[in-house]
Tab-separated table of C-alpha atoms in Angstrom:
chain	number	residue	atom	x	y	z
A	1	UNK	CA	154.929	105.192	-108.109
A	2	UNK	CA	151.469	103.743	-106.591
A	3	UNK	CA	148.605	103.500	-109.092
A	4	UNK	CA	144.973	103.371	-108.312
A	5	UNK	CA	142.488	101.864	-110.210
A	6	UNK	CA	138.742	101.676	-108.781
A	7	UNK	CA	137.614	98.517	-110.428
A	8	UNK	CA	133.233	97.965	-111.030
A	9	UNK	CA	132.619	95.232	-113.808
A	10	UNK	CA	132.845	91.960	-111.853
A	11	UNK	CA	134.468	90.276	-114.551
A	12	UNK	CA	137.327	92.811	-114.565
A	13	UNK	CA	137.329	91.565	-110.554
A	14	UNK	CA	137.367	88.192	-111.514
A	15	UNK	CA	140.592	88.352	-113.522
A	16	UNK	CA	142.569	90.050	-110.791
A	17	UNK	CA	140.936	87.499	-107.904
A	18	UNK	CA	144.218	85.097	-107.702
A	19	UNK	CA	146.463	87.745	-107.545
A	20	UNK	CA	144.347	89.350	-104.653
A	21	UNK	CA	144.625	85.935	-103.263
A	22	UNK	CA	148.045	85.578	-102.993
A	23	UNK	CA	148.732	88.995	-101.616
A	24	UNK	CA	146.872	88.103	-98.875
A	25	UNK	CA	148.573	85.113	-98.530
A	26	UNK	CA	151.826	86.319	-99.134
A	27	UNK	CA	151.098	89.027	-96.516
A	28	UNK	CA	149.657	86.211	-94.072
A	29	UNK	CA	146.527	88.688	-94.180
A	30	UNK	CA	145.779	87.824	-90.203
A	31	UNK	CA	141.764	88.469	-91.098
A	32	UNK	CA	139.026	86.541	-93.187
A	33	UNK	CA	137.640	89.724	-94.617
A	34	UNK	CA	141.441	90.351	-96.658
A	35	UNK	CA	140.831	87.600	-98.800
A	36	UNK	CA	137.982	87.602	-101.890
A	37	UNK	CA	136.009	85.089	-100.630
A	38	UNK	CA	133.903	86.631	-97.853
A	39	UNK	CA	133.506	90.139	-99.900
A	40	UNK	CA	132.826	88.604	-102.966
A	41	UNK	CA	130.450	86.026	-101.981
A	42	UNK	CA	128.771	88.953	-99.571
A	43	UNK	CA	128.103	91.155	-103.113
A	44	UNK	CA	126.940	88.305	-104.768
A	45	UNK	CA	124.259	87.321	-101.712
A	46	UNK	CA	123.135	90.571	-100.938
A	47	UNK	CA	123.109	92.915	-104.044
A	48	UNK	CA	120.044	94.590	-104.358
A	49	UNK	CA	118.757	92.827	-107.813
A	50	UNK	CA	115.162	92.200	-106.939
A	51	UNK	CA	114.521	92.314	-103.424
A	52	UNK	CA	116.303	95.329	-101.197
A	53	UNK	CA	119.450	94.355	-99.493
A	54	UNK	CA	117.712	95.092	-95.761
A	55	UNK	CA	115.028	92.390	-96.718
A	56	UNK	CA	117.778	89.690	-98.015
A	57	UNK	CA	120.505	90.177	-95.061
A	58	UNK	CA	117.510	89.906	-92.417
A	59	UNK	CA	119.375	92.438	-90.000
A	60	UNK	CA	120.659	95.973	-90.756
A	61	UNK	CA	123.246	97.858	-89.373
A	62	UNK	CA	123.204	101.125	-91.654
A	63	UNK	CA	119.928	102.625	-90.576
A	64	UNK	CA	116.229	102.112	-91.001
A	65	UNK	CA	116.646	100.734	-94.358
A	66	UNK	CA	119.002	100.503	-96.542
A	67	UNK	CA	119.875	99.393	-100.038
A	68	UNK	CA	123.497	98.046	-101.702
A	69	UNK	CA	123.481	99.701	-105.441
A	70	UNK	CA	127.084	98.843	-106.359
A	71	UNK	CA	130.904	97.325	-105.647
A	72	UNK	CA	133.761	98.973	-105.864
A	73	UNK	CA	137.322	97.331	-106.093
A	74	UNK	CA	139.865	100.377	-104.735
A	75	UNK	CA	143.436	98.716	-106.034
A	76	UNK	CA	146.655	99.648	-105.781
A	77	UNK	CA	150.055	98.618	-108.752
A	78	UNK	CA	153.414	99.262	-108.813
A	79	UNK	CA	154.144	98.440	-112.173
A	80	UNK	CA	152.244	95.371	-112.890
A	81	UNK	CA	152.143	93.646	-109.179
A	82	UNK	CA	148.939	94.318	-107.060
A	83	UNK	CA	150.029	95.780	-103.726
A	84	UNK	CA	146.803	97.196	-102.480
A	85	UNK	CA	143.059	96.266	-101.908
A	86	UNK	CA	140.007	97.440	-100.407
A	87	UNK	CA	136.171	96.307	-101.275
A	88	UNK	CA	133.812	98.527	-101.036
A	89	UNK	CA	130.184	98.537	-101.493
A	90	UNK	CA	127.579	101.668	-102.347
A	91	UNK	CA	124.870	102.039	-100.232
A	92	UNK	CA	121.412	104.018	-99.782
A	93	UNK	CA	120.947	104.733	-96.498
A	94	UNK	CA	117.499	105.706	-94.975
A	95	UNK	CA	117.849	108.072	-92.072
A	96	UNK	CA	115.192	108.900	-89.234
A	97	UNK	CA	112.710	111.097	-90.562
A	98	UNK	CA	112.776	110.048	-94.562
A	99	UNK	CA	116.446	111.479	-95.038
A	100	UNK	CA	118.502	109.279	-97.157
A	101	UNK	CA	122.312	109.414	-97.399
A	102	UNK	CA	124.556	107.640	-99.947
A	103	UNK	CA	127.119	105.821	-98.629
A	104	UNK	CA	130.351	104.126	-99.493
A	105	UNK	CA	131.594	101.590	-96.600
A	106	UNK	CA	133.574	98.593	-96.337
A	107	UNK	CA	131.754	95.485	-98.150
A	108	UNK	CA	130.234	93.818	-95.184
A	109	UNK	CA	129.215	94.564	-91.565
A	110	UNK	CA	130.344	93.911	-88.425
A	111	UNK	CA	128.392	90.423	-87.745
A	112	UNK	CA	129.184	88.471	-90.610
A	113	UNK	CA	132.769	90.336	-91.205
A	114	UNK	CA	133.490	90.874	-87.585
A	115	UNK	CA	136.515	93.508	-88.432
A	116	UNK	CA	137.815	94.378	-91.477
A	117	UNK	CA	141.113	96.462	-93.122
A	118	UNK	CA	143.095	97.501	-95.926
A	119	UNK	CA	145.511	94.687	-97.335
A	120	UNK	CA	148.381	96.331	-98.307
A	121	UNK	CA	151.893	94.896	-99.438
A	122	UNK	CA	154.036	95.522	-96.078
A	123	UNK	CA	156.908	97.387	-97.392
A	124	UNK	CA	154.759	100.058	-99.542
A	125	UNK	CA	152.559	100.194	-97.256
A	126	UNK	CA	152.196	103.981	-95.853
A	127	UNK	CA	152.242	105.399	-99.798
A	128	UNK	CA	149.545	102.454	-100.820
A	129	UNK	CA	147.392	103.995	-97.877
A	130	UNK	CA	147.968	107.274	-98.587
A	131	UNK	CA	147.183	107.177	-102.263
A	132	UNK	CA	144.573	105.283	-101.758
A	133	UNK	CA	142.564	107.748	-99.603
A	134	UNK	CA	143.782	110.403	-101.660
A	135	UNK	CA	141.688	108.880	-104.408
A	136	UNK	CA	138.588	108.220	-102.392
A	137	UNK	CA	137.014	111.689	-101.712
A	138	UNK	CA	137.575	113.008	-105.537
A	139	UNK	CA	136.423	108.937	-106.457
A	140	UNK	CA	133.044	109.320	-104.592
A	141	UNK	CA	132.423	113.225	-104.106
A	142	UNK	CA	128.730	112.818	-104.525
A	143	UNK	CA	128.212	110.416	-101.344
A	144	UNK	CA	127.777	111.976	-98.114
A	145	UNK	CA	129.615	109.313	-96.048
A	146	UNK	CA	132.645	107.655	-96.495
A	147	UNK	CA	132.971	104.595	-94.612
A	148	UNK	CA	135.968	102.183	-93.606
A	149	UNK	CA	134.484	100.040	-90.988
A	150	UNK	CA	136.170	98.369	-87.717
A	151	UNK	CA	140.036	98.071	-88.233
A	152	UNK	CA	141.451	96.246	-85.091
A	153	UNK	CA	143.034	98.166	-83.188
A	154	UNK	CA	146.366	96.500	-83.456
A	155	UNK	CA	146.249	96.926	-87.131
A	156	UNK	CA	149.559	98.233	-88.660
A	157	UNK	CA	147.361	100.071	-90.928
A	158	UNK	CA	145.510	102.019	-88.502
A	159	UNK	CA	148.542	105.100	-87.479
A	160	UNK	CA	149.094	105.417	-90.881
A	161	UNK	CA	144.911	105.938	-91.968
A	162	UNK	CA	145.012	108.410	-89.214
A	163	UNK	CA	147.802	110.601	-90.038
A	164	UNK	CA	146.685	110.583	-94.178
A	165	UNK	CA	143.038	110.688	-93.630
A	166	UNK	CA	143.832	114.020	-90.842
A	167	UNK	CA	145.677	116.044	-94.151
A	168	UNK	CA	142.937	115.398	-96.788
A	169	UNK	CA	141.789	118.615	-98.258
A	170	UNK	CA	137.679	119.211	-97.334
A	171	UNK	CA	137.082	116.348	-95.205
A	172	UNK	CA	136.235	115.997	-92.160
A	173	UNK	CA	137.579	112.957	-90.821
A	174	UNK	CA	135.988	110.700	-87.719
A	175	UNK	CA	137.124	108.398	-85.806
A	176	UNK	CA	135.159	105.978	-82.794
A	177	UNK	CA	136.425	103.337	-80.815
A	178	UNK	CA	133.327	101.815	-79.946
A	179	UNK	CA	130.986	98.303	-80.658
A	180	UNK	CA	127.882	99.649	-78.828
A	181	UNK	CA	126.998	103.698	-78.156
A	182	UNK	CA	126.216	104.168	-74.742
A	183	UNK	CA	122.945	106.095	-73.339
A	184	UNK	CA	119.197	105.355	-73.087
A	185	UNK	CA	118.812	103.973	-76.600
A	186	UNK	CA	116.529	101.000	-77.603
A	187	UNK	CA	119.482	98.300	-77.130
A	188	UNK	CA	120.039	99.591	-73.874
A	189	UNK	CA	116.760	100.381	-72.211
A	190	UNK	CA	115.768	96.760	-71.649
A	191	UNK	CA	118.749	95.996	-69.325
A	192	UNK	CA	118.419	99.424	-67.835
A	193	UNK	CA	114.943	98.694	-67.130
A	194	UNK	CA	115.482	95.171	-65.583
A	195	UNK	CA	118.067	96.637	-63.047
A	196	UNK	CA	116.122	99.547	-61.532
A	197	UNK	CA	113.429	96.683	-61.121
A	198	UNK	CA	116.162	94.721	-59.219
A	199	UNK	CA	117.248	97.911	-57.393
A	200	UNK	CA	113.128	98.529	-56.610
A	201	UNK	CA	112.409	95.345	-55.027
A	202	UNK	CA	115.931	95.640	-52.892
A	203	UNK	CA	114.294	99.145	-51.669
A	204	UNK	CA	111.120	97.926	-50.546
A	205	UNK	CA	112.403	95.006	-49.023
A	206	UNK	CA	114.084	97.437	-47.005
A	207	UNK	CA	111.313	99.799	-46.332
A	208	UNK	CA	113.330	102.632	-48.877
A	209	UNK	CA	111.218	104.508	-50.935
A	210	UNK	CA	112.284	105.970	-53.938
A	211	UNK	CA	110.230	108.247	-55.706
A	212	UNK	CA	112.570	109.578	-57.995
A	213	UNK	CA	112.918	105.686	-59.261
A	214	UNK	CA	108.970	105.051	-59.010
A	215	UNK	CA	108.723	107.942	-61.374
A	216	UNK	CA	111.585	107.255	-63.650
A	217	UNK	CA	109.919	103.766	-64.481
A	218	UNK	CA	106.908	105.060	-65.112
A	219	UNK	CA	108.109	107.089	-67.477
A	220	UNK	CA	109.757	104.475	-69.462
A	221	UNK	CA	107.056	101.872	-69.045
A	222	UNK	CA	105.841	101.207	-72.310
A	223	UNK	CA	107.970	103.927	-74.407
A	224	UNK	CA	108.242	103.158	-77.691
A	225	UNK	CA	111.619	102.385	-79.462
A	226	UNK	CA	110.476	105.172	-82.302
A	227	UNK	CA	110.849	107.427	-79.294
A	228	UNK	CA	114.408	107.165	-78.116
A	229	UNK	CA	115.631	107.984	-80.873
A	230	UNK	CA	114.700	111.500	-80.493
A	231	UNK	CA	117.553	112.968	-79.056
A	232	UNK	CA	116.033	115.643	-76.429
A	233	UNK	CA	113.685	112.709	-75.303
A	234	UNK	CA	117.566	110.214	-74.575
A	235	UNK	CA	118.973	113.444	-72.645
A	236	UNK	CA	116.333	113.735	-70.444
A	237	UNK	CA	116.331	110.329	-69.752
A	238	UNK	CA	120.161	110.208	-69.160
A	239	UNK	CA	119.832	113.503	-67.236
A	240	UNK	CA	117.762	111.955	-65.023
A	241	UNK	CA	119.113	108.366	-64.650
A	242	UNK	CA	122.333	110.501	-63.593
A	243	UNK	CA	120.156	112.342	-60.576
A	244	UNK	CA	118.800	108.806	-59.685
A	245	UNK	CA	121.835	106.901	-59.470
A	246	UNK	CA	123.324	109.849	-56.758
A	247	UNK	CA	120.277	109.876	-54.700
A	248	UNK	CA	120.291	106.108	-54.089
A	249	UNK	CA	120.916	104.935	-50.751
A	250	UNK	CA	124.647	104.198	-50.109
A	251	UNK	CA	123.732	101.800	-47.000
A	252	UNK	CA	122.162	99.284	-49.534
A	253	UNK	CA	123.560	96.961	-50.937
A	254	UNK	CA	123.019	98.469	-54.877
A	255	UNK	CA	127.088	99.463	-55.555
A	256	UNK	CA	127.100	96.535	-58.384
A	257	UNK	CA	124.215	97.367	-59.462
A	258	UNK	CA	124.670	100.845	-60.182
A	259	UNK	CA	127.761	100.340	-61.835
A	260	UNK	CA	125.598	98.142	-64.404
A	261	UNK	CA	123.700	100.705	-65.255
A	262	UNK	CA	126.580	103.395	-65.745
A	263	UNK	CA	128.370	100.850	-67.873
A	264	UNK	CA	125.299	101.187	-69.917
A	265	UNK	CA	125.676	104.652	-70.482
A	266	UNK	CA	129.054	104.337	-71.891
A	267	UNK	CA	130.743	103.003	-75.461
A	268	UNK	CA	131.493	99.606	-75.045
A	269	UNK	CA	134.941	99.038	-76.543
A	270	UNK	CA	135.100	96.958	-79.164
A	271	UNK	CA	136.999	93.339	-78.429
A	272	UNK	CA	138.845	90.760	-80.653
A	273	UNK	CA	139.542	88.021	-77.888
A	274	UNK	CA	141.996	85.690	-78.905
A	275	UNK	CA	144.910	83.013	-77.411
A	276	UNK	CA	148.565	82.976	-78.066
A	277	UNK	CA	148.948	79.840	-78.106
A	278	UNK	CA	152.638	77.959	-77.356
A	279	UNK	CA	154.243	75.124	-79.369
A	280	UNK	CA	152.239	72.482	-77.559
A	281	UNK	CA	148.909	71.148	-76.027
A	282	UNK	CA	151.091	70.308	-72.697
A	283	UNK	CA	152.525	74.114	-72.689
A	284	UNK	CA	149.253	75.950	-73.369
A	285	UNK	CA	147.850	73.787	-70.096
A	286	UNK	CA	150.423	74.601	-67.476
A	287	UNK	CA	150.645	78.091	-68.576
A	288	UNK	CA	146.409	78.303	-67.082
A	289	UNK	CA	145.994	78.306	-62.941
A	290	UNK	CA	145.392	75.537	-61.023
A	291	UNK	CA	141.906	76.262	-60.536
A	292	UNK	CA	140.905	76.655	-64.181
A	293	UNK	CA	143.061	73.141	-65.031
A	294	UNK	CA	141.014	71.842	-62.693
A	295	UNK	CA	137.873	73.115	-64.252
A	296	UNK	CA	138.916	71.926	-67.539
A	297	UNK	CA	139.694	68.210	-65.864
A	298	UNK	CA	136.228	68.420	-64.508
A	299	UNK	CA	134.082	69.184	-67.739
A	300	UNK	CA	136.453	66.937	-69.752
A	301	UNK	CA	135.363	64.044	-67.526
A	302	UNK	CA	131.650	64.953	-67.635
A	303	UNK	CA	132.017	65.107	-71.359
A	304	UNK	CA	133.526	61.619	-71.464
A	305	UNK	CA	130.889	60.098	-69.323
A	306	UNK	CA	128.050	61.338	-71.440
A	307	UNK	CA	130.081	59.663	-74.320
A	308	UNK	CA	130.220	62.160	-76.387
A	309	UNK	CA	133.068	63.087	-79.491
A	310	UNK	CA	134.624	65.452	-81.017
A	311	UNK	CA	133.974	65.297	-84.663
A	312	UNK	CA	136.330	67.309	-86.766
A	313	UNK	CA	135.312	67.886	-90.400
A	314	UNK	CA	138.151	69.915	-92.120
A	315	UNK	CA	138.400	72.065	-95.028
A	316	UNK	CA	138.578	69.154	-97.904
A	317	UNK	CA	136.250	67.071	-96.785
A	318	UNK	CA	133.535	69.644	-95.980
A	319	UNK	CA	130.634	68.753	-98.023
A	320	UNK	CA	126.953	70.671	-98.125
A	321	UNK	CA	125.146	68.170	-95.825
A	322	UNK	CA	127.720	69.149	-93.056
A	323	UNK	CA	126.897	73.257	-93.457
A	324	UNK	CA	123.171	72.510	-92.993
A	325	UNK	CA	123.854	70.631	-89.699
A	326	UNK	CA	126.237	73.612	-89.154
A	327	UNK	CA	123.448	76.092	-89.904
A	328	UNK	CA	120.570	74.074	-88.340
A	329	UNK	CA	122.265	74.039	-85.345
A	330	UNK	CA	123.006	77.512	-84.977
A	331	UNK	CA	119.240	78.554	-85.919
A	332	UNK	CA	118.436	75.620	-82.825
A	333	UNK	CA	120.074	77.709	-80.453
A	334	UNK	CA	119.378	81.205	-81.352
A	335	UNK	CA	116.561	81.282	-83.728
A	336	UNK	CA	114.442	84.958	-84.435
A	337	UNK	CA	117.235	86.249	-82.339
A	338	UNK	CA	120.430	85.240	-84.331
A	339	UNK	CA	121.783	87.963	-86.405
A	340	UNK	CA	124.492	85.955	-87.989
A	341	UNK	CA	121.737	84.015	-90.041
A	342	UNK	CA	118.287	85.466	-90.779
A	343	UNK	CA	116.791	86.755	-93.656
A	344	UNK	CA	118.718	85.215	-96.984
A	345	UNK	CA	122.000	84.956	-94.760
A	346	UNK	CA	121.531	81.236	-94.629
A	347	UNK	CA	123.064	81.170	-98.871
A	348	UNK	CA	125.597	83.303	-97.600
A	349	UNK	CA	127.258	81.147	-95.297
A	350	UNK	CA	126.401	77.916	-97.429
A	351	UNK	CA	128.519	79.641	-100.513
A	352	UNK	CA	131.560	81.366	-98.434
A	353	UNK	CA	131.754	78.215	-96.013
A	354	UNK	CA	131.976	75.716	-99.246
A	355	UNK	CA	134.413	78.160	-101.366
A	356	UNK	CA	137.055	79.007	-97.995
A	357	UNK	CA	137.029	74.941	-97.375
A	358	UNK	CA	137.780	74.156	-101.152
A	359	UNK	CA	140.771	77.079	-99.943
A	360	UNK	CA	141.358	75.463	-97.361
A	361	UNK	CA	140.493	77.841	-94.681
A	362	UNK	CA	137.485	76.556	-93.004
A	363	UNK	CA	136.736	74.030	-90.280
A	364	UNK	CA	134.032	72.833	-88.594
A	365	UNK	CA	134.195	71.282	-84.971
A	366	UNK	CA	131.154	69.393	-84.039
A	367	UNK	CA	129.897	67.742	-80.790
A	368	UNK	CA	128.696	64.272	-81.115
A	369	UNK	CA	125.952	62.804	-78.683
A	370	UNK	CA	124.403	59.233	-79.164
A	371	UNK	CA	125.685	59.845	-82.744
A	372	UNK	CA	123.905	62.927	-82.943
A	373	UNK	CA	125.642	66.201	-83.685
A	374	UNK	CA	124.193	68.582	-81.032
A	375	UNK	CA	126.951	71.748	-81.257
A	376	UNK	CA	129.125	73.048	-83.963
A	377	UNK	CA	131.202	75.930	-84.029
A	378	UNK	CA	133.084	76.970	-87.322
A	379	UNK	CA	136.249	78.300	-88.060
A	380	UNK	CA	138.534	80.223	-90.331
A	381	UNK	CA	142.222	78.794	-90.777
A	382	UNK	CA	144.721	80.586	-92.424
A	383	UNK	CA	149.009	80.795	-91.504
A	384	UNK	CA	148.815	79.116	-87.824
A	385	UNK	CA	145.924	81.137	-87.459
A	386	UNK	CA	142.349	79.840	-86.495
A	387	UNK	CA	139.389	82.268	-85.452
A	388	UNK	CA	135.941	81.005	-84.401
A	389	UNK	CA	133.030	82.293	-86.351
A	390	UNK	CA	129.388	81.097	-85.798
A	391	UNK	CA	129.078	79.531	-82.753
């Protein structure tokens, strides 16, 4: 018989933290998010104390603006072993127009917890799923939005959240596979505008006028973000990108470019990348083309003659001078633009990087010129598994 508890007091959380450990590990939990650190450390960051949660994480990803009120521990027991876990956070969410929403999603979001799943002891693990969405409608009845975030699509998990979540009673149960929603939005009308300007200057060079596309950039010239979000206003605008993109001339040469701007319009899938990687160095090389060995040969050389190293700084000897070269040199290379670390996000990775390398479970790789560390990118380590993080 599966028990759930939902725990809230952080010290209750606390006690149970090494046995949440070593499920994962005894599970070989393949991501970062199915261990306490990253959660934990991401309540502790971003909390709404004093200052709202959109201010501290810099970026949000719920809506206009939105605040983290409380944390929520969903376990599962048989007997006295933990077999189930799932952190969840509470969360006002400010809608368009002044509406606000509570909400109950996975602790995290998508940039700093890039997917994220139930951990669930493998041989219970269809009843642990199923009891433990049982308990979350009656748990949080009074939020409007339940919540359980991007689960990989290879997940073991994922048939089995399906089938349970499809026979709750009084829900209505969604499901997208998506990272970005296509359509004229405000994350997609600057590369939608840059093409039809590359599409424009291909037509007059040819002498090709287009007044269907002389209008449609008027139109958008200087249209506020505020106002594609109004959904008449977006299908209009799609309606008509749609007319534009039959009427163009077939003769010029605008096929790739067209195809750029319908791949707009669509969901982008969401991707996990990642290697397989066979017993040895040697193996992993001959298994590549020729070409792309060669390329490899070629940049490896280039690095050599510069002089430069590979410095590798793993999990025990990590210290706090090597996470603010880590984090300087991120912030060198993306700045305003970086969503990984902006606002108070900077503490964040400073805390979970130092508490996963006491773990053992984080690495840094740094590029050394002239003695000089000029790139980093981090990683998580855990059972033959690494996965780069912050680039």
């Amino acid at each position: 018989m599966i028990k759930i508890d939902v725990l809230t007091d952080r010290h209750d959380i606390e006690k149970i933290k090494q046995e949440w450990l070593e499920l994962a590990r005894r599970e070989k939990a393949p991501l970062p998010f199915q261990y306490p650190f990253m959660p934990l450390t991401y309540w502790d960051v971003f909390h709404d104390d004093e200052e709202p949660f959109w201010k501290k994480r810099g970026k949000n990803f719920l809506g206009m603006r939105s605040n983290l009120h409380r944390f929520y521990l969903l376990t599962a027991w048989y007997g006295n072993e933990l077999c189930g876990v799932l952190p969840l956070g509470q969360f006002a969410v400010m809608l368009g127009g002044g509406e606000q929403i509570n909400m109950v999603a996975v602790l995290g979001d998508y940039v700093l917890h890039p997917f994220q799943d139930f951990l669930v002891a493998g041989d219970r693990r269809q009843a642990i799923i199923g009891a433990m969405l049982q308990v979350l409608p009656e748990f949080f009845r009074d939020n409007s939005l339940v919540w359980l975030g991007y689960i990989p699509g290879h997940s073991p998990n994922l048939p089995i959240i399906r089938e349970a979540s499809s026979m709750l009673q009084d829900c209505d149960s969604l499901e997208a596979i998506s990272s970005q929603r296509g359509g004229v939005w405000p994350w997609t009308i600057t590369g939608i505008t840059k093409i039809l300007l590359a599409i424009k200057n291909i037509c007059e060079k040819e002498e090709k006028n287009i007044p269907e596309l002389e209008s449609f950039l008027e139109r958008i010239e200087g249209m506020s973000e505020t106002a594609l979000l109004f959904p008449s206003t977006r299908s209009s605008l799609e309606t008509e990108l749609q007319d534009l993109l039959e009427i163009l001339p077939k003769s010029l040469n605008l096929v790739e470019l067209s195809k750029k701007i319908e791949s707009f319009l669509q969901n982008s899938p969401i991707l996990y990348p990642y290697i397989e990687l066979p017993p040895t160095r040697q193996d992993y090389l001959r298994s590549l083309t020729r070409k792309t060995r060669r390329t490899f040969k070629y940049f490896t050389n280039v690095f050599k003659k510069q002089c430069a190293k590979i410095e590798v700084v793993s999990s025990n000897n990590i210290t706090p001078e090597d996470i603010d070269d880590y984090i300087r040199l991120h912030i060198a290379r993306w700045g305003d633009k970086s969503e990984s670390i902006c606002g108070k996000s900077a503490r964040y990775h400073r805390e979970m990087s130092i508490v996963m390398g006491s773990k053992g479970g984080f690495s840094l790789f740094f590029v050394k010129l002239n003695n000089k560390r000029v790139a980093v990118v981090s990683c998580f380590d855990n059972d033959g598994r690494r996965e780069a993080y912050i680039p």
